[in-house]
Amino acid sequence: MSAAARARRLDEHASIVVLERGAYVSFANCGLPYHLAGEIGREESLLVQTPQSLAEALALDVRTGSTVTAIDRDARTVHVRTAASEYDLPYDSLLLAPGAVAVRPPIDGLDDPAVHALRTIDDVQRLRGTVDHVLATRPEGEARAVVVGAGFIGLEAVEALVTRGLSVDVVELADHVLPPLDAELATLVSDELVHHGVRLHVGVSATQVSDEPDGSVVVTLSDGSQLPADLVLVNVGVRPESSLARDAGLDLGPTGAIRVDADHRTSDPHVWAVGDAIEVRQAVTGAVGPVPLAGPANRQGRRAADSMLGHRTTPQADVLGTAIVRVFRLTAAMTGASQRVLDRAGIDHEVVRVHPGHHAGYYPGAQQVHIVASFAPDGRLLGAQAVGRAGVDKRMDVLATALRAGMTADDLAELELSYAPPFGSAKDPVNMVGFVAQNALDGTAPQWHPDELDEVRRDTLVLDVRTHGEFSRGHLPGAMHVPHIQVRDHLEKIRAAAAGRPISVHCQSGVRSYLATRMLIGAGMDARNLSGGWLSLLASRPELRTSAVPTQPKEPATV
């Protein structure tokens, strides 16, 4: 619809026909989980436009219930089937925007009436009806749902179902929820889900849905466990709906997505394609494949219309993959390449972690924003992720803009962002990311990372510079404890304890240990700072929550 609307704005006299096999056009599918939750009360609010409104405002001929079954590229026609008739429709220029279809995992019983999807208006109507029925017929607190797939839509649906009063189990094949998020930040999301009563089953898959005599079902998992449920929601991803293009002989990529050029032309010069069905290039790694996101799809429609009508075109930009999701009180967001993606692509990078407040700490209500960012050795930003209760969207939008502009750590450090105590800090979290990256990249503050913990404990002296109270609530066995304000007074004791080994320093978030690291380096010692501190260590190594020593050790470990 963005292409059709743009085409009309460019040419008042063009004949523009839109063919849609469903009953709705231009509906807000991103709003479906919020309608399920009741936050968006009226279904009509999801209908951004209707065929009538588009005809009145833009003189578009929008035909719903019209399925295109074939493309005749030689005759330049499409074959259209409706409930009442079939016909061939000629075109000068054809745009394909078929979107994506839900992946059907290999689950026995997937066609059971208790199993639902959440991609269309029809889906949410059916799902809301089931939820209403279950809540009306089950005793209070006993309505149960299983959600298979803990991606963006899956987690939004989990929140909606819990909000409605259902008890929810989540099944995710990956080793953590929200797989595009790095595991250390996904831990925070898992904690939030558990806090709201959600039961997590990660690293396993659903294998069967079977009926029970009382009308409920049981979901069997690959580890043999069974989950009772009144409804099952399956959202394990999507694949390009490219069958029409394939049957017409258009070029497809290895993922099955339609191959297009910078102007969104397919291998046929009279056919364009946009949206979830096409290949795009990831901006950081250069990987090519589908990226099913609403923002890029809408911009692609605008660019394709420009190309189709011979208007000035802006070639397709590589996609950053910027995304955001709310999970109860938390927000998780990302842009660019994650650590896992960079590792798989063999791209050298330095990771920094910061945990600042979303606004000035002395102003009431400051919330921590947990940010992880990756930089190339030359300082270019490669990707960033963040989780927090407030201020995440603002910082991620700045970082996405910086990534698009090719900014470096130096650029982030110098960004002039809006500041007043209720909104931010004089040193904004984005500036802090730049500062920490500068120090890591130029050697001012060498880093060690949570995934190096075993090697660090074996080969170095671990120096914990937190307060006595923080240390007593949990610390690494064998760590030497010197509060950072006492480090200068105990340099020789630290040197003796190190016995020629490197010193791996940490505090709670990485700030005080940075100061201590600089003191030690100034005294001629080989010291490095834990990126993100104890907070990042606990997130990356959850087992430390129970294995970290919760009592004061004996001297001489503590000074």
mmCIF file of C-alpha atoms in Angstrom, residues 8-287:
data_model
loop_
_atom_site.group_PDB
_atom_site.id
_atom_site.type_symbol
_atom_site.label_atom_id
_atom_site.label_comp_id
_atom_site.label_asym_id
_atom_site.label_seq_id
_atom_site.Cartn_x
_atom_site.Cartn_y
_atom_site.Cartn_z
ATOM 1 C CA ARG A 8 -0.664 8.044 -6.964
ATOM 2 C CA ARG A 9 1.110 11.052 -5.460
ATOM 3 C CA LEU A 10 3.593 10.923 -8.331
ATOM 4 C CA ASP A 11 1.065 10.412 -11.141
ATOM 5 C CA GLU A 12 -2.523 11.597 -10.893
ATOM 6 C CA HIS A 13 -3.477 9.850 -14.138
ATOM 7 C CA ALA A 14 -1.999 6.369 -13.686
ATOM 8 C CA SER A 15 -4.326 3.393 -13.409
ATOM 9 C CA ILE A 16 -3.363 1.769 -10.112
ATOM 10 C CA VAL A 17 -4.945 -1.565 -9.147
ATOM 11 C CA VAL A 18 -4.237 -3.309 -5.854
ATOM 12 C CA LEU A 19 -5.022 -7.022 -5.590
ATOM 13 C CA GLU A 20 -5.324 -8.520 -2.094
ATOM 14 C CA ARG A 21 -6.430 -12.085 -1.477
ATOM 15 C CA GLY A 22 -7.581 -11.361 2.082
ATOM 16 C CA ALA A 23 -10.393 -9.192 3.371
ATOM 17 C CA TYR A 24 -8.218 -6.350 4.697
ATOM 18 C CA VAL A 25 -5.637 -3.957 3.301
ATOM 19 C CA SER A 26 -3.213 -1.724 5.154
ATOM 20 C CA PHE A 27 -3.947 -3.151 8.600
ATOM 21 C CA ALA A 28 -1.601 -2.752 11.553
ATOM 22 C CA ASN A 29 -0.425 -6.324 12.115
ATOM 23 C CA CYS A 30 2.176 -5.015 14.575
ATOM 24 C CA GLY A 31 -0.758 -3.994 16.762
ATOM 25 C CA LEU A 32 -2.340 -7.448 16.910
ATOM 26 C CA PRO A 33 -0.818 -8.499 20.272
ATOM 27 C CA TYR A 34 -2.002 -5.253 21.854
ATOM 28 C CA HIS A 35 -5.512 -5.832 20.576
ATOM 29 C CA LEU A 36 -5.322 -9.332 22.047
ATOM 30 C CA ALA A 37 -4.345 -7.794 25.401
ATOM 31 C CA GLY A 38 -7.154 -5.252 25.244
ATOM 32 C CA GLU A 39 -4.830 -2.226 25.096
ATOM 33 C CA ILE A 40 -6.202 -1.487 21.627
ATOM 34 C CA GLY A 41 -9.868 -1.936 22.358
ATOM 35 C CA ARG A 42 -11.522 -1.564 18.951
ATOM 36 C CA GLU A 43 -10.591 -3.851 16.102
ATOM 37 C CA GLU A 44 -11.342 -0.986 13.714
ATOM 38 C CA SER A 45 -8.362 0.872 15.166
ATOM 39 C CA LEU A 46 -6.101 -1.678 13.466
ATOM 40 C CA LEU A 47 -7.461 -0.797 10.032
ATOM 41 C CA VAL A 48 -5.184 2.001 8.860
ATOM 42 C CA GLN A 49 -7.070 2.238 5.556
ATOM 43 C CA THR A 50 -9.976 0.508 3.824
ATOM 44 C CA PRO A 51 -10.656 0.009 0.114
ATOM 45 C CA GLN A 52 -13.252 2.776 0.357
ATOM 46 C CA SER A 53 -10.957 5.261 2.090
ATOM 47 C CA LEU A 54 -8.171 4.536 -0.396
ATOM 48 C CA ALA A 55 -10.533 5.031 -3.325
ATOM 49 C CA GLU A 56 -11.787 8.315 -1.925
ATOM 50 C CA ALA A 57 -8.418 9.773 -0.945
ATOM 51 C CA LEU A 58 -6.102 8.361 -3.607
ATOM 52 C CA ALA A 59 -8.340 7.035 -6.391
ATOM 53 C CA LEU A 60 -6.903 3.543 -5.947
ATOM 54 C CA ASP A 61 -8.759 0.520 -7.296
ATOM 55 C CA VAL A 62 -8.359 -1.843 -4.337
ATOM 56 C CA ARG A 63 -9.799 -5.324 -4.860
ATOM 57 C CA THR A 64 -9.931 -7.543 -1.790
ATOM 58 C CA GLY A 65 -10.729 -11.239 -2.013
ATOM 59 C CA SER A 66 -8.673 -11.344 -5.207
ATOM 60 C CA THR A 67 -5.990 -14.016 -5.414
ATOM 61 C CA VAL A 68 -3.326 -13.774 -8.107
ATOM 62 C CA THR A 69 -2.661 -17.347 -9.193
ATOM 63 C CA ALA A 70 -0.175 -16.790 -12.033
ATOM 64 C CA ILE A 71 1.932 -14.206 -13.847
ATOM 65 C CA ASP A 72 2.282 -14.312 -17.630
ATOM 66 C CA ARG A 73 5.444 -12.311 -18.155
ATOM 67 C CA ASP A 74 5.294 -12.493 -21.963
ATOM 68 C CA ALA A 75 1.712 -11.202 -22.151
ATOM 69 C CA ARG A 76 2.241 -8.956 -19.097
ATOM 70 C CA THR A 77 -0.885 -10.136 -17.356
ATOM 71 C CA VAL A 78 -1.757 -11.590 -13.989
ATOM 72 C CA HIS A 79 -4.467 -14.200 -13.560
ATOM 73 C CA VAL A 80 -6.903 -13.264 -10.799
ATOM 74 C CA ARG A 81 -9.340 -15.557 -9.030
ATOM 75 C CA THR A 82 -12.220 -14.300 -6.900
ATOM 76 C CA ALA A 83 -15.133 -16.063 -5.247
ATOM 77 C CA ALA A 84 -17.306 -15.165 -8.249
ATOM 78 C CA SER A 85 -15.003 -15.203 -11.267
ATOM 79 C CA GLU A 86 -11.556 -15.470 -12.832
ATOM 80 C CA TYR A 87 -9.942 -13.000 -15.209
ATOM 81 C CA ASP A 88 -6.632 -11.787 -16.642
ATOM 82 C CA LEU A 89 -5.496 -8.271 -15.746
ATOM 83 C CA PRO A 90 -2.866 -6.548 -17.919
ATOM 84 C CA TYR A 91 -0.039 -4.458 -16.495
ATOM 85 C CA ASP A 92 2.716 -2.150 -17.663
ATOM 86 C CA SER A 93 4.526 -2.397 -14.338
ATOM 87 C CA LEU A 94 3.897 -5.063 -11.704
ATOM 88 C CA LEU A 95 4.798 -4.857 -8.027
ATOM 89 C CA LEU A 96 4.946 -8.028 -5.934
ATOM 90 C CA ALA A 97 4.415 -7.549 -2.190
ATOM 91 C CA PRO A 98 3.238 -11.006 -1.064
ATOM 92 C CA GLY A 99 4.933 -10.800 2.331
ATOM 93 C CA ALA A 100 5.771 -13.871 4.341
ATOM 94 C CA VAL A 101 4.007 -16.941 5.634
ATOM 95 C CA ALA A 102 4.359 -18.545 9.030
ATOM 96 C CA VAL A 103 6.813 -21.411 9.319
ATOM 97 C CA ARG A 104 5.020 -24.642 10.191
ATOM 98 C CA PRO A 105 7.227 -26.565 12.596
ATOM 99 C CA PRO A 106 7.137 -30.388 12.593
ATOM 100 C CA ILE A 107 4.582 -30.736 15.387
ATOM 101 C CA ASP A 108 2.072 -33.580 15.315
ATOM 102 C CA GLY A 109 -1.394 -32.140 15.826
ATOM 103 C CA LEU A 110 -0.544 -28.687 14.484
ATOM 104 C CA ASP A 111 -3.988 -28.514 12.865
ATOM 105 C CA ASP A 112 -5.773 -29.032 16.179
ATOM 106 C CA PRO A 113 -8.450 -26.339 16.757
ATOM 107 C CA ALA A 114 -6.639 -25.353 19.954
ATOM 108 C CA VAL A 115 -3.571 -24.265 17.949
ATOM 109 C CA HIS A 116 -3.447 -20.627 16.851
ATOM 110 C CA ALA A 117 -1.241 -18.210 14.913
ATOM 111 C CA LEU A 118 -1.048 -14.432 15.239
ATOM 112 C CA ARG A 119 -0.375 -12.738 11.893
ATOM 113 C CA THR A 120 -3.703 -11.472 10.550
ATOM 114 C CA ILE A 121 -6.940 -9.849 11.624
ATOM 115 C CA ASP A 122 -8.647 -13.229 11.221
ATOM 116 C CA ASP A 123 -6.021 -14.793 13.491
ATOM 117 C CA VAL A 124 -6.558 -12.305 16.293
ATOM 118 C CA GLN A 125 -10.362 -12.576 15.999
ATOM 119 C CA ARG A 126 -10.178 -16.329 16.418
ATOM 120 C CA LEU A 127 -7.625 -16.123 19.219
ATOM 121 C CA ARG A 128 -9.602 -13.514 21.162
ATOM 122 C CA GLY A 129 -12.675 -15.702 20.861
ATOM 123 C CA THR A 130 -10.795 -18.676 22.261
ATOM 124 C CA VAL A 131 -9.337 -16.637 25.131
ATOM 125 C CA ASP A 132 -12.763 -15.253 26.012
ATOM 126 C CA HIS A 133 -14.263 -18.758 25.981
ATOM 127 C CA VAL A 134 -11.485 -20.261 28.091
ATOM 128 C CA LEU A 135 -11.660 -17.494 30.689
ATOM 129 C CA ALA A 136 -15.437 -17.861 30.884
ATOM 130 C CA THR A 137 -15.394 -21.644 31.318
ATOM 131 C CA ARG A 138 -12.314 -22.286 33.428
ATOM 132 C CA PRO A 139 -12.153 -21.578 37.165
ATOM 133 C CA GLU A 140 -10.356 -18.338 37.933
ATOM 134 C CA GLY A 141 -6.599 -18.727 37.635
ATOM 135 C CA GLU A 142 -6.745 -22.086 35.835
ATOM 136 C CA ALA A 143 -6.804 -20.982 32.187
ATOM 137 C CA ARG A 144 -3.575 -22.150 30.538
ATOM 138 C CA ALA A 145 -1.716 -21.304 27.345
ATOM 139 C CA VAL A 146 1.455 -22.600 25.714
ATOM 140 C CA VAL A 147 3.343 -20.233 23.424
ATOM 141 C CA VAL A 148 5.781 -21.923 21.048
ATOM 142 C CA GLY A 149 8.464 -19.476 19.928
ATOM 143 C CA ALA A 150 9.922 -16.714 22.096
ATOM 144 C CA GLY A 151 10.717 -14.192 19.383
ATOM 145 C CA PHE A 152 9.251 -10.702 19.123
ATOM 146 C CA ILE A 153 5.648 -11.677 18.346
ATOM 147 C CA GLY A 154 5.767 -14.625 20.720
ATOM 148 C CA LEU A 155 6.844 -12.489 23.686
ATOM 149 C CA GLU A 156 4.297 -9.788 22.884
ATOM 150 C CA ALA A 157 1.651 -12.505 22.823
ATOM 151 C CA VAL A 158 2.893 -13.899 26.146
ATOM 152 C CA GLU A 159 2.451 -10.503 27.763
ATOM 153 C CA ALA A 160 -1.019 -10.190 26.239
ATOM 154 C CA LEU A 161 -2.132 -13.611 27.463
ATOM 155 C CA VAL A 162 -0.790 -13.021 30.991
ATOM 156 C CA THR A 163 -2.510 -9.628 31.007
ATOM 157 C CA ARG A 164 -5.771 -11.346 30.116
ATOM 158 C CA GLY A 165 -5.358 -13.726 33.068
ATOM 159 C CA LEU A 166 -3.925 -16.911 31.557
ATOM 160 C CA SER A 167 -1.111 -18.992 32.992
ATOM 161 C CA VAL A 168 1.566 -19.246 30.299
ATOM 162 C CA ASP A 169 4.355 -21.666 29.393
ATOM 163 C CA VAL A 170 6.890 -20.584 26.760
ATOM 164 C CA VAL A 171 8.761 -23.084 24.582
ATOM 165 C CA GLU A 172 11.860 -21.902 22.682
ATOM 166 C CA LEU A 173 14.254 -24.096 20.699
ATOM 167 C CA ALA A 174 17.166 -21.673 21.112
ATOM 168 C CA ASP A 175 19.093 -21.582 24.372
ATOM 169 C CA HIS A 176 17.484 -18.305 25.454
ATOM 170 C CA VAL A 177 14.377 -16.242 24.834
ATOM 171 C CA LEU A 178 14.416 -13.546 22.155
ATOM 172 C CA PRO A 179 17.182 -15.260 20.137
ATOM 173 C CA PRO A 180 18.264 -12.138 18.175
ATOM 174 C CA LEU A 181 19.305 -10.616 21.515
ATOM 175 C CA ASP A 182 22.694 -11.592 22.907
ATOM 176 C CA ALA A 183 22.363 -14.106 25.726
ATOM 177 C CA GLU A 184 23.678 -11.784 28.443
ATOM 178 C CA LEU A 185 20.834 -9.312 27.846
ATOM 179 C CA ALA A 186 18.268 -12.037 27.184
ATOM 180 C CA THR A 187 18.837 -13.143 30.787
ATOM 181 C CA LEU A 188 17.242 -9.886 31.930
ATOM 182 C CA VAL A 189 14.224 -10.586 29.717
ATOM 183 C CA SER A 190 13.943 -14.120 31.118
ATOM 184 C CA ASP A 191 14.004 -12.741 34.658
ATOM 185 C CA GLU A 192 11.162 -10.381 33.803
ATOM 186 C CA LEU A 193 9.078 -13.184 32.331
ATOM 187 C CA VAL A 194 9.631 -15.406 35.363
ATOM 188 C CA HIS A 195 8.797 -12.508 37.671
ATOM 189 C CA HIS A 196 5.379 -12.358 35.980
ATOM 190 C CA GLY A 197 4.751 -16.059 36.467
ATOM 191 C CA VAL A 198 5.753 -17.260 33.000
ATOM 192 C CA ARG A 199 7.356 -20.715 32.912
ATOM 193 C CA LEU A 200 10.252 -21.005 30.468
ATOM 194 C CA HIS A 201 11.318 -24.109 28.543
ATOM 195 C CA VAL A 202 14.398 -23.238 26.456
ATOM 196 C CA GLY A 203 16.577 -25.486 24.352
ATOM 197 C CA VAL A 204 13.622 -27.768 23.617
ATOM 198 C CA SER A 205 10.938 -27.996 20.941
ATOM 199 C CA ALA A 206 7.270 -28.918 20.889
ATOM 200 C CA THR A 207 6.730 -32.262 19.172
ATOM 201 C CA GLN A 208 3.031 -33.026 19.605
ATOM 202 C CA VAL A 209 -0.323 -31.486 20.495
ATOM 203 C CA SER A 210 -2.857 -34.056 21.649
ATOM 204 C CA ASP A 211 -6.479 -33.703 22.777
ATOM 205 C CA GLU A 212 -7.716 -34.364 26.284
ATOM 206 C CA PRO A 213 -11.256 -35.558 27.179
ATOM 207 C CA ASP A 214 -12.173 -32.250 28.817
ATOM 208 C CA GLY A 215 -11.527 -30.274 25.614
ATOM 209 C CA SER A 216 -8.052 -29.109 26.588
ATOM 210 C CA VAL A 217 -4.799 -30.311 25.016
ATOM 211 C CA VAL A 218 -1.360 -31.494 26.102
ATOM 212 C CA VAL A 219 1.808 -30.211 24.432
ATOM 213 C CA THR A 220 4.640 -32.746 24.479
ATOM 214 C CA LEU A 221 8.184 -31.410 24.361
ATOM 215 C CA SER A 222 11.329 -32.979 22.913
ATOM 216 C CA ASP A 223 12.638 -33.661 26.416
ATOM 217 C CA GLY A 224 9.546 -35.756 27.182
ATOM 218 C CA SER A 225 7.828 -33.241 29.457
ATOM 219 C CA GLN A 226 4.155 -32.455 28.917
ATOM 220 C CA LEU A 227 2.393 -29.112 29.280
ATOM 221 C CA PRO A 228 -1.393 -28.953 29.724
ATOM 222 C CA ALA A 229 -3.051 -26.116 27.826
ATOM 223 C CA ASP A 230 -6.395 -24.682 26.793
ATOM 224 C CA LEU A 231 -4.834 -23.004 23.778
ATOM 225 C CA VAL A 232 -1.507 -23.151 21.937
ATOM 226 C CA LEU A 233 -0.009 -20.214 20.071
ATOM 227 C CA VAL A 234 2.713 -21.061 17.539
ATOM 228 C CA ASN A 235 5.018 -18.295 16.282
ATOM 229 C CA VAL A 236 8.387 -19.755 15.314
ATOM 230 C CA GLY A 237 9.214 -17.408 12.451
ATOM 231 C CA VAL A 238 8.290 -16.730 8.863
ATOM 232 C CA ARG A 239 9.572 -17.517 5.386
ATOM 233 C CA PRO A 240 9.218 -15.501 2.170
ATOM 234 C CA GLU A 241 5.945 -16.071 0.284
ATOM 235 C CA SER A 242 7.712 -16.283 -3.070
ATOM 236 C CA SER A 243 5.833 -19.105 -4.764
ATOM 237 C CA LEU A 244 4.159 -16.784 -7.291
ATOM 238 C CA ALA A 245 7.536 -15.325 -8.278
ATOM 239 C CA ARG A 246 9.109 -18.776 -8.437
ATOM 240 C CA ASP A 247 6.359 -20.134 -10.681
ATOM 241 C CA ALA A 248 6.815 -17.123 -12.961
ATOM 242 C CA GLY A 249 10.505 -17.905 -13.331
ATOM 243 C CA LEU A 250 11.843 -14.910 -11.447
ATOM 244 C CA ASP A 251 15.234 -15.262 -9.802
ATOM 245 C CA LEU A 252 15.207 -16.305 -6.135
ATOM 246 C CA GLY A 253 18.057 -16.370 -3.648
ATOM 247 C CA PRO A 254 19.170 -19.392 -1.615
ATOM 248 C CA THR A 255 16.723 -18.522 1.170
ATOM 249 C CA GLY A 256 13.813 -18.536 -1.263
ATOM 250 C CA ALA A 257 13.472 -14.754 -1.197
ATOM 251 C CA ILE A 258 12.959 -12.790 -4.420
ATOM 252 C CA ARG A 259 16.188 -11.317 -5.759
ATOM 253 C CA VAL A 260 15.963 -7.587 -6.564
ATOM 254 C CA ASP A 261 18.365 -4.824 -7.579
ATOM 255 C CA ALA A 262 18.923 -1.485 -5.835
ATOM 256 C CA ASP A 263 15.682 -0.117 -7.335
ATOM 257 C CA HIS A 264 13.722 -3.245 -6.335
ATOM 258 C CA ARG A 265 13.510 -4.581 -9.882
ATOM 259 C CA THR A 266 13.396 -8.333 -10.148
ATOM 260 C CA SER A 267 15.065 -10.318 -12.931
ATOM 261 C CA ASP A 268 12.154 -9.161 -15.129
ATOM 262 C CA PRO A 269 12.515 -5.436 -15.998
ATOM 263 C CA HIS A 270 8.731 -4.954 -15.758
ATOM 264 C CA VAL A 271 8.351 -6.555 -12.317
ATOM 265 C CA TRP A 272 9.365 -5.082 -8.971
ATOM 266 C CA ALA A 273 9.192 -6.646 -5.495
ATOM 267 C CA VAL A 274 9.297 -5.349 -1.916
ATOM 268 C CA GLY A 275 8.742 -6.368 1.681
ATOM 269 C CA ASP A 276 9.194 -9.601 3.578
ATOM 270 C CA ALA A 277 9.435 -11.638 0.361
ATOM 271 C CA ILE A 278 12.645 -10.068 -0.973
ATOM 272 C CA GLU A 279 16.357 -10.359 -0.345
ATOM 273 C CA VAL A 280 18.105 -7.446 1.368
ATOM 274 C CA ARG A 281 21.696 -6.951 2.445
ATOM 275 C CA GLN A 282 22.599 -6.683 6.128
ATOM 276 C CA ALA A 283 24.494 -3.435 6.556
ATOM 277 C CA VAL A 284 27.285 -4.701 8.817
ATOM 278 C CA THR A 285 28.032 -8.250 7.674
ATOM 279 C CA GLY A 286 26.906 -8.009 4.049
ATOM 280 C CA ALA A 287 24.827 -11.163 4.462
#
